[in-house]
Tab-separated table of C-alpha atoms in Angstrom:
chain	number	residue	atom	x	y	z
E	1	MET	CA	124.922	309.436	-14.712
E	2	ILE	CA	128.197	308.405	-13.045
E	3	ALA	CA	128.747	311.947	-11.749
E	4	PHE	CA	125.188	312.003	-10.416
E	5	LEU	CA	125.590	308.661	-8.644
E	6	ILE	CA	128.853	309.783	-7.030
E	7	LYS	CA	127.257	313.044	-5.907
E	8	ARG	CA	124.229	311.258	-4.446
E	9	LEU	CA	126.452	308.690	-2.738
E	10	VAL	CA	128.351	311.462	-0.959
E	11	GLN	CA	125.067	313.122	0.002
E	12	ALA	CA	123.716	309.795	1.262
E	13	VAL	CA	126.772	309.279	3.485
E	14	VAL	CA	126.379	312.767	4.981
E	15	VAL	CA	122.640	312.315	5.545
E	16	MET	CA	123.100	308.904	7.154
E	17	PHE	CA	125.819	310.333	9.425
E	18	VAL	CA	123.442	313.073	10.595
E	19	ILE	CA	120.610	310.577	11.098
E	20	SER	CA	122.821	308.232	13.082
E	21	LEU	CA	124.119	311.099	15.235
E	22	ILE	CA	120.614	312.385	16.005
E	23	SER	CA	119.240	308.888	16.616
E	24	PHE	CA	122.072	308.029	18.978
E	25	SER	CA	121.801	311.380	20.775
E	26	ILE	CA	118.157	310.997	21.794
E	27	GLN	CA	118.545	307.628	23.466
E	28	ASP	CA	119.531	309.171	26.799
E	29	ASN	CA	116.179	310.992	26.884
E	30	LEU	CA	114.120	307.832	26.395
E	31	GLY	CA	114.569	306.475	29.892
E	32	ASP	CA	116.774	304.027	31.714
E	33	PRO	CA	117.147	300.704	29.830
E	34	LEU	CA	118.127	298.961	33.076
E	35	ARG	CA	114.541	299.407	34.253
E	36	GLU	CA	113.477	296.615	31.923
E	37	LEU	CA	116.596	294.514	32.279
E	38	VAL	CA	116.787	294.147	36.056
E	39	GLY	CA	114.270	293.855	38.861
E	40	GLN	CA	113.553	296.141	41.779
E	41	SER	CA	115.624	293.977	44.110
E	42	VAL	CA	118.912	294.806	42.341
E	43	SER	CA	121.006	297.205	44.391
E	44	GLU	CA	122.295	300.532	43.147
E	45	GLU	CA	125.879	299.225	43.195
E	46	GLU	CA	124.908	296.328	40.952
E	47	ARG	CA	123.080	298.706	38.632
E	48	GLN	CA	126.142	300.921	38.302
E	49	ALA	CA	128.330	297.887	37.656
E	50	LEU	CA	125.957	296.763	34.930
E	51	ARG	CA	125.931	300.252	33.409
E	52	ASP	CA	129.739	300.191	33.332
E	53	GLU	CA	129.675	296.773	31.701
E	54	MET	CA	127.229	297.979	29.028
E	55	GLY	CA	129.231	301.172	28.445
E	56	LEU	CA	126.332	303.437	29.444
E	57	ASN	CA	128.554	305.529	31.732
E	58	ASP	CA	131.119	306.276	29.022
E	59	PRO	CA	131.321	309.811	27.562
E	60	PHE	CA	128.974	310.473	24.646
E	61	LEU	CA	131.735	310.719	22.037
E	62	VAL	CA	133.195	307.411	23.184
E	63	GLN	CA	129.798	305.737	22.987
E	64	TYR	CA	129.067	307.187	19.553
E	65	ALA	CA	132.494	306.277	18.182
E	66	ARG	CA	131.974	302.710	19.358
E	67	PHE	CA	128.488	302.660	17.844
E	68	ALA	CA	129.618	304.154	14.502
E	69	THR	CA	132.499	301.687	14.209
E	70	ASN	CA	130.179	298.747	14.788
E	71	ALA	CA	127.513	300.223	12.473
E	72	LEU	CA	129.971	300.357	9.586
E	73	GLN	CA	130.349	296.609	10.062
E	74	GLY	CA	126.568	296.081	10.016
E	75	ASP	CA	126.217	295.854	13.798
E	76	LEU	CA	123.639	298.294	15.212
E	77	GLY	CA	123.686	296.794	18.674
E	78	THR	CA	121.827	293.997	20.425
E	79	SER	CA	118.196	294.331	21.430
E	80	TYR	CA	117.793	294.321	25.197
E	81	PHE	CA	114.443	292.527	24.961
E	82	PHE	CA	114.948	290.039	22.107
E	83	LYS	CA	118.609	289.337	22.939
E	84	GLU	CA	119.300	289.386	19.197
E	85	PRO	CA	121.079	291.839	16.868
E	86	ALA	CA	118.788	294.855	16.502
E	87	LEU	CA	119.228	294.995	12.732
E	88	GLU	CA	118.130	291.363	12.369
E	89	VAL	CA	115.014	292.031	14.458
E	90	ILE	CA	114.152	295.046	12.275
E	91	LEU	CA	114.752	293.169	9.019
E	92	LYS	CA	112.435	290.362	10.157
E	93	LYS	CA	109.619	292.904	10.436
E	94	LEU	CA	110.563	294.853	7.300
E	95	PRO	CA	108.647	292.635	4.798
E	96	ALA	CA	105.353	293.222	6.597
E	97	THR	CA	105.827	297.002	6.560
E	98	LEU	CA	106.959	297.138	2.921
E	99	GLU	CA	104.005	294.954	1.988
E	100	LEU	CA	101.682	297.491	3.579
E	101	VAL	CA	103.404	300.420	1.838
E	102	PHE	CA	103.358	298.627	-1.523
E	103	GLY	CA	99.641	297.904	-1.258
E	104	ALA	CA	98.906	301.512	-0.287
E	105	THR	CA	101.056	302.775	-3.167
E	106	LEU	CA	99.112	300.668	-5.679
E	107	ILE	CA	95.843	302.107	-4.372
E	108	ILE	CA	97.179	305.665	-4.597
E	109	VAL	CA	98.451	305.224	-8.169
E	110	PHE	CA	95.402	303.478	-9.603
E	111	VAL	CA	92.910	305.796	-7.889
E	112	SER	CA	94.579	309.216	-7.869
E	113	VAL	CA	95.713	309.285	-11.513
E	114	PRO	CA	92.282	308.600	-13.112
E	115	LEU	CA	90.440	310.846	-10.654
E	116	GLY	CA	92.995	313.648	-10.922
E	117	VAL	CA	93.038	313.559	-14.728
E	118	TYR	CA	89.250	313.424	-14.996
E	119	SER	CA	88.855	316.304	-12.552
E	120	ALA	CA	91.329	318.382	-14.579
E	121	ILE	CA	89.635	317.665	-17.908
E	122	ASN	CA	86.121	318.227	-16.512
E	123	PRO	CA	86.644	320.685	-13.640
E	124	GLN	CA	83.040	321.886	-13.565
E	125	SER	CA	81.328	318.505	-13.573
E	126	LEU	CA	79.389	317.327	-10.540
E	127	PHE	CA	81.629	314.275	-10.140
E	128	SER	CA	84.790	316.408	-10.153
E	129	ARG	CA	83.380	318.694	-7.489
E	130	ALA	CA	82.408	315.676	-5.399
E	131	VAL	CA	85.949	314.274	-5.713
E	132	MET	CA	87.473	317.588	-4.641
E	133	GLY	CA	85.091	317.835	-1.706
E	134	MET	CA	85.872	314.301	-0.568
E	135	SER	CA	89.593	314.974	-0.906
E	136	ILE	CA	89.316	317.883	1.513
E	137	VAL	CA	87.521	315.627	3.978
E	138	GLY	CA	90.151	312.927	3.473
E	139	ILE	CA	93.005	315.309	4.223
E	140	SER	CA	91.267	316.487	7.404
E	141	ILE	CA	90.622	313.057	8.956
E	142	PRO	CA	93.494	311.588	11.044
E	143	VAL	CA	94.734	308.178	9.938
E	144	PHE	CA	93.850	306.456	13.210
E	145	LEU	CA	90.255	307.710	12.936
E	146	THR	CA	90.050	306.370	9.394
E	147	ALA	CA	91.325	303.011	10.638
E	148	ILE	CA	88.768	302.857	13.449
E	149	GLY	CA	85.953	303.830	11.060
E	150	LEU	CA	86.898	301.142	8.528
E	151	ILE	CA	87.147	298.497	11.254
E	152	TYR	CA	83.751	299.450	12.650
E	153	LEU	CA	82.039	299.421	9.249
E	154	PHE	CA	83.652	296.516	7.415
E	155	SER	CA	84.679	294.286	10.322
E	156	ILE	CA	82.123	294.831	13.078
E	157	GLU	CA	78.949	295.876	11.258
E	158	LEU	CA	79.312	294.075	7.908
E	159	GLY	CA	81.781	291.361	8.922
E	160	TRP	CA	83.463	291.400	5.513
E	161	MET	CA	87.070	291.982	6.483
E	162	PRO	CA	89.345	290.886	9.351
E	163	SER	CA	90.166	293.655	11.785
E	164	TYR	CA	93.678	292.762	12.946
E	165	GLY	CA	96.733	290.667	12.197
E	166	ARG	CA	98.520	289.782	8.992
E	167	GLY	CA	96.735	286.578	8.086
E	168	GLU	CA	98.190	283.634	6.215
E	169	THR	CA	101.517	284.209	4.485
E	170	VAL	CA	103.723	282.165	2.179
E	171	SER	CA	107.474	282.220	1.699
E	172	VAL	CA	108.768	283.535	-1.637
E	173	PHE	CA	112.215	284.520	-2.936
E	174	GLY	CA	114.069	282.459	-0.387
E	175	GLY	CA	112.296	283.352	2.846
E	176	TRP	CA	110.444	286.608	2.107
E	177	GLU	CA	107.043	286.210	3.749
E	178	THR	CA	104.117	287.774	1.880
E	179	GLY	CA	100.357	287.801	2.173
E	180	PHE	CA	99.758	288.820	-1.443
E	181	ALA	CA	99.878	285.179	-2.537
E	182	THR	CA	97.037	283.935	-0.294
E	183	GLY	CA	93.376	284.847	-0.069
E	184	ASP	CA	93.500	285.248	3.705
E	185	GLY	CA	96.582	287.438	3.434
E	186	LEU	CA	94.926	289.675	0.852
E	187	ALA	CA	91.826	289.981	3.029
E	188	HIS	CA	93.969	291.151	5.950
E	189	LEU	CA	95.751	293.663	3.700
E	190	VAL	CA	92.666	295.492	2.433
E	191	LEU	CA	91.754	297.661	5.419
E	192	PRO	CA	95.333	298.558	6.522
E	193	CYS	CA	96.328	299.428	2.944
E	194	PHE	CA	93.289	301.647	2.399
E	195	THR	CA	93.927	303.300	5.762
E	196	LEU	CA	97.554	304.023	4.906
E	197	ALA	CA	96.612	305.197	1.406
E	198	SER	CA	94.050	307.619	2.834
E	199	ILE	CA	96.908	309.786	4.125
E	200	MET	CA	98.348	310.553	0.680
E	201	LEU	CA	95.467	309.817	-1.704
E	202	PRO	CA	93.696	313.199	-1.387
E	203	LEU	CA	97.025	315.002	-1.752
E	204	PHE	CA	97.878	313.212	-4.993
E	205	ILE	CA	94.407	313.697	-6.479
E	206	ARG	CA	94.613	317.432	-5.914
E	207	LEU	CA	98.241	317.603	-7.058
E	208	ILE	CA	97.572	315.753	-10.316
E	209	ARG	CA	94.486	317.863	-10.978
E	210	ALA	CA	96.335	321.130	-10.376
E	211	GLU	CA	99.370	320.147	-12.479
E	212	MET	CA	97.192	318.767	-15.284
E	213	MET	CA	95.089	321.922	-15.465
E	214	GLU	CA	98.244	324.033	-15.641
E	215	VAL	CA	99.729	321.876	-18.412
E	216	LEU	CA	96.491	322.014	-20.404
E	217	GLN	CA	96.857	325.811	-20.536
E	218	SER	CA	100.406	325.664	-21.919
E	219	GLU	CA	101.334	326.756	-25.432
E	220	TYR	CA	102.402	323.362	-26.750
E	221	VAL	CA	99.055	321.823	-25.767
E	222	ARG	CA	97.216	324.631	-27.552
E	223	PHE	CA	99.438	324.005	-30.569
E	224	ALA	CA	98.546	320.292	-30.420
E	225	TRP	CA	94.849	321.215	-30.479
E	226	ALA	CA	95.490	323.517	-33.438
E	227	LYS	CA	97.189	320.673	-35.330
E	228	GLY	CA	94.023	318.624	-34.933
E	229	LEU	CA	95.472	315.840	-32.784
E	230	GLN	CA	93.066	313.471	-31.088
E	231	ALA	CA	91.935	314.484	-27.620
E	232	ARG	CA	93.090	311.184	-26.124
E	233	ARG	CA	96.597	311.702	-27.536
E	234	ILE	CA	96.764	315.262	-26.193
E	235	TYR	CA	95.506	314.359	-22.729
E	236	PHE	CA	97.429	311.146	-22.097
E	237	LEU	CA	100.584	311.525	-24.188
E	238	HIS	CA	101.413	315.230	-24.156
E	239	ALA	CA	99.723	316.577	-21.023
E	240	LEU	CA	99.832	313.635	-18.605
E	241	LYS	CA	103.529	312.915	-19.209
E	242	ASN	CA	104.534	316.418	-18.170
E	243	THR	CA	102.037	316.376	-15.332
E	244	MET	CA	103.730	313.334	-13.802
E	245	LEU	CA	107.157	314.982	-13.392
E	246	PRO	CA	106.359	316.914	-10.178
E	247	VAL	CA	104.094	314.078	-9.055
E	248	ILE	CA	107.007	311.619	-9.237
E	249	THR	CA	109.180	313.983	-7.204
E	250	VAL	CA	106.567	314.421	-4.488
E	251	GLY	CA	105.622	310.757	-4.648
E	252	GLY	CA	109.127	309.553	-3.900
E	253	VAL	CA	109.286	311.624	-0.735
E	254	GLN	CA	105.789	310.594	0.334
E	255	ILE	CA	106.489	306.883	-0.121
E	256	GLY	CA	109.313	307.255	2.366
E	257	THR	CA	106.959	309.190	4.624
E	258	MET	CA	104.429	306.352	4.484
E	259	VAL	CA	107.018	304.025	6.008
E	260	ALA	CA	107.038	306.298	9.052
E	261	TYR	CA	103.232	306.674	9.014
E	262	THR	CA	102.819	302.914	9.289
E	263	ILE	CA	103.358	303.284	13.045
E	264	LEU	CA	99.755	304.398	13.606
E	265	THR	CA	98.275	302.014	11.028
E	266	GLU	CA	100.161	299.009	12.358
E	267	THR	CA	99.211	299.874	15.930
E	268	VAL	CA	95.476	300.035	15.226
E	269	PHE	CA	95.444	296.862	13.104
E	270	GLN	CA	98.038	295.027	15.249
E	271	TRP	CA	100.092	294.599	12.091
E	272	PRO	CA	103.414	292.851	12.886
E	273	GLY	CA	105.665	295.354	11.121
E	274	MET	CA	108.462	297.762	11.970
E	275	GLY	CA	106.144	300.517	13.201
E	276	PHE	CA	104.431	298.302	15.767
E	277	LEU	CA	107.829	296.959	16.805
E	278	PHE	CA	109.120	300.517	17.241
E	279	LEU	CA	106.337	301.438	19.672
E	280	GLU	CA	107.014	298.305	21.680
E	281	ALA	CA	110.708	299.206	21.762
E	282	VAL	CA	109.875	302.693	23.060
E	283	ASN	CA	107.716	301.228	25.837
E	284	ARG	CA	110.506	298.854	26.810
E	285	VAL	CA	113.257	301.506	26.445
E	286	ASP	CA	115.009	299.137	24.047
E	287	THR	CA	117.399	301.837	22.804
E	288	PRO	CA	119.444	299.685	20.364
E	289	LEU	CA	116.212	298.678	18.630
E	290	ILE	CA	114.968	302.289	18.541
E	291	VAL	CA	118.227	303.554	17.033
E	292	ALA	CA	118.272	300.706	14.497
E	293	TYR	CA	114.711	301.515	13.429
E	294	LEU	CA	115.476	305.201	12.906
E	295	ILE	CA	118.584	304.394	10.860
E	296	VAL	CA	116.756	301.835	8.685
E	297	VAL	CA	113.892	304.276	8.005
E	298	GLY	CA	116.433	306.992	7.204
E	299	ALA	CA	118.177	304.643	4.772
E	300	ILE	CA	114.834	303.931	3.084
E	301	PHE	CA	114.305	307.685	2.634
E	302	VAL	CA	117.754	308.128	1.093
E	303	ILE	CA	117.407	305.145	-1.264
E	304	THR	CA	113.889	306.152	-2.311
E	305	ASN	CA	114.883	309.727	-3.117
E	306	THR	CA	117.856	308.544	-5.187
E	307	ILE	CA	115.659	306.188	-7.194
E	308	VAL	CA	113.111	308.963	-7.725
E	309	ASP	CA	115.805	311.255	-9.118
E	310	LEU	CA	116.857	308.516	-11.539
E	311	ILE	CA	113.272	307.967	-12.681
E	312	TYR	CA	112.828	311.726	-13.048
E	313	GLY	CA	115.758	311.821	-15.428
E	314	LEU	CA	114.367	308.914	-17.450
E	315	VAL	CA	110.895	310.451	-17.739
E	316	ASN	CA	112.309	313.838	-18.725
E	317	PRO	CA	115.618	313.357	-20.619
E	318	THR	CA	116.111	317.153	-20.729
E	319	VAL	CA	116.885	317.110	-16.992
E	320	LYS	CA	120.635	317.055	-16.338
E	321	LEU	CA	121.144	314.754	-13.378
E	322	ALA	CA	124.623	316.027	-12.631
E	323	GLY	CA	123.505	319.660	-12.734
E	324	LYS	CA	125.368	320.503	-15.989
E	325	LYS	CA	123.951	322.019	-19.148
């Protein structure tokens, strides 16, 4: 375990270095940040003086070295628009985004596992075929179209759910704002969470079904049937446990992907999270905020994948985390 953690820590440092380098490199292609900072009446001489003061005219390596040195100290720059440290602005919006991802993850787990297992056990049933057909449709529909459809049906036509915003929140754990503890907050979470879950839900249903069907054809499952074990024990203890190994691996990557996918969901529902903030930063050419967002999302990917590897080793003790036999 110690060797694995050291190895993953080294990998994480390398990955974060690459992410920071790429994120910092693209900022020159996003536009001129002075466009939003100064008016049209400012002369070109004043603009150049301001660029010198901000270090925008320095060579790339000098700028990146300065950025990397500050980043190691937790300083990712100051937002041009908010006039606050970019990392602090991102972290203020992080709870709303993680809340959305957590809600979508719960929906995926509690819907995909039963449907995937049932479809594997009864592949020829009418319900299983309907689930597979709907999963194909779900994969084909873009997330923003799903969001618009849910808003039209449940907010405009039926009037059951709110169509935008985060709703009422309460402070827990020393300042962490959440909507899970209030009725209004939960009502505002329903449509965005189902929209975000719709991206991965069909994938996981089909993945669990395919893995479960393959496991059910294995020799040890046939031996369990020959021993006369109960069907429930075979399906949910022997087969499902081995089915979940590849699902956990894929799931860890996809949870990180959902953090990035929240951009579209948060935009449609006007959800005050990191994704919506990122689009605003792009429109304003707020490069420190853009770079900070990319680095934070990259860090979430790295942390999530490390945790998934640890869980993989706990679920299947035969896996050698450090790569040794």
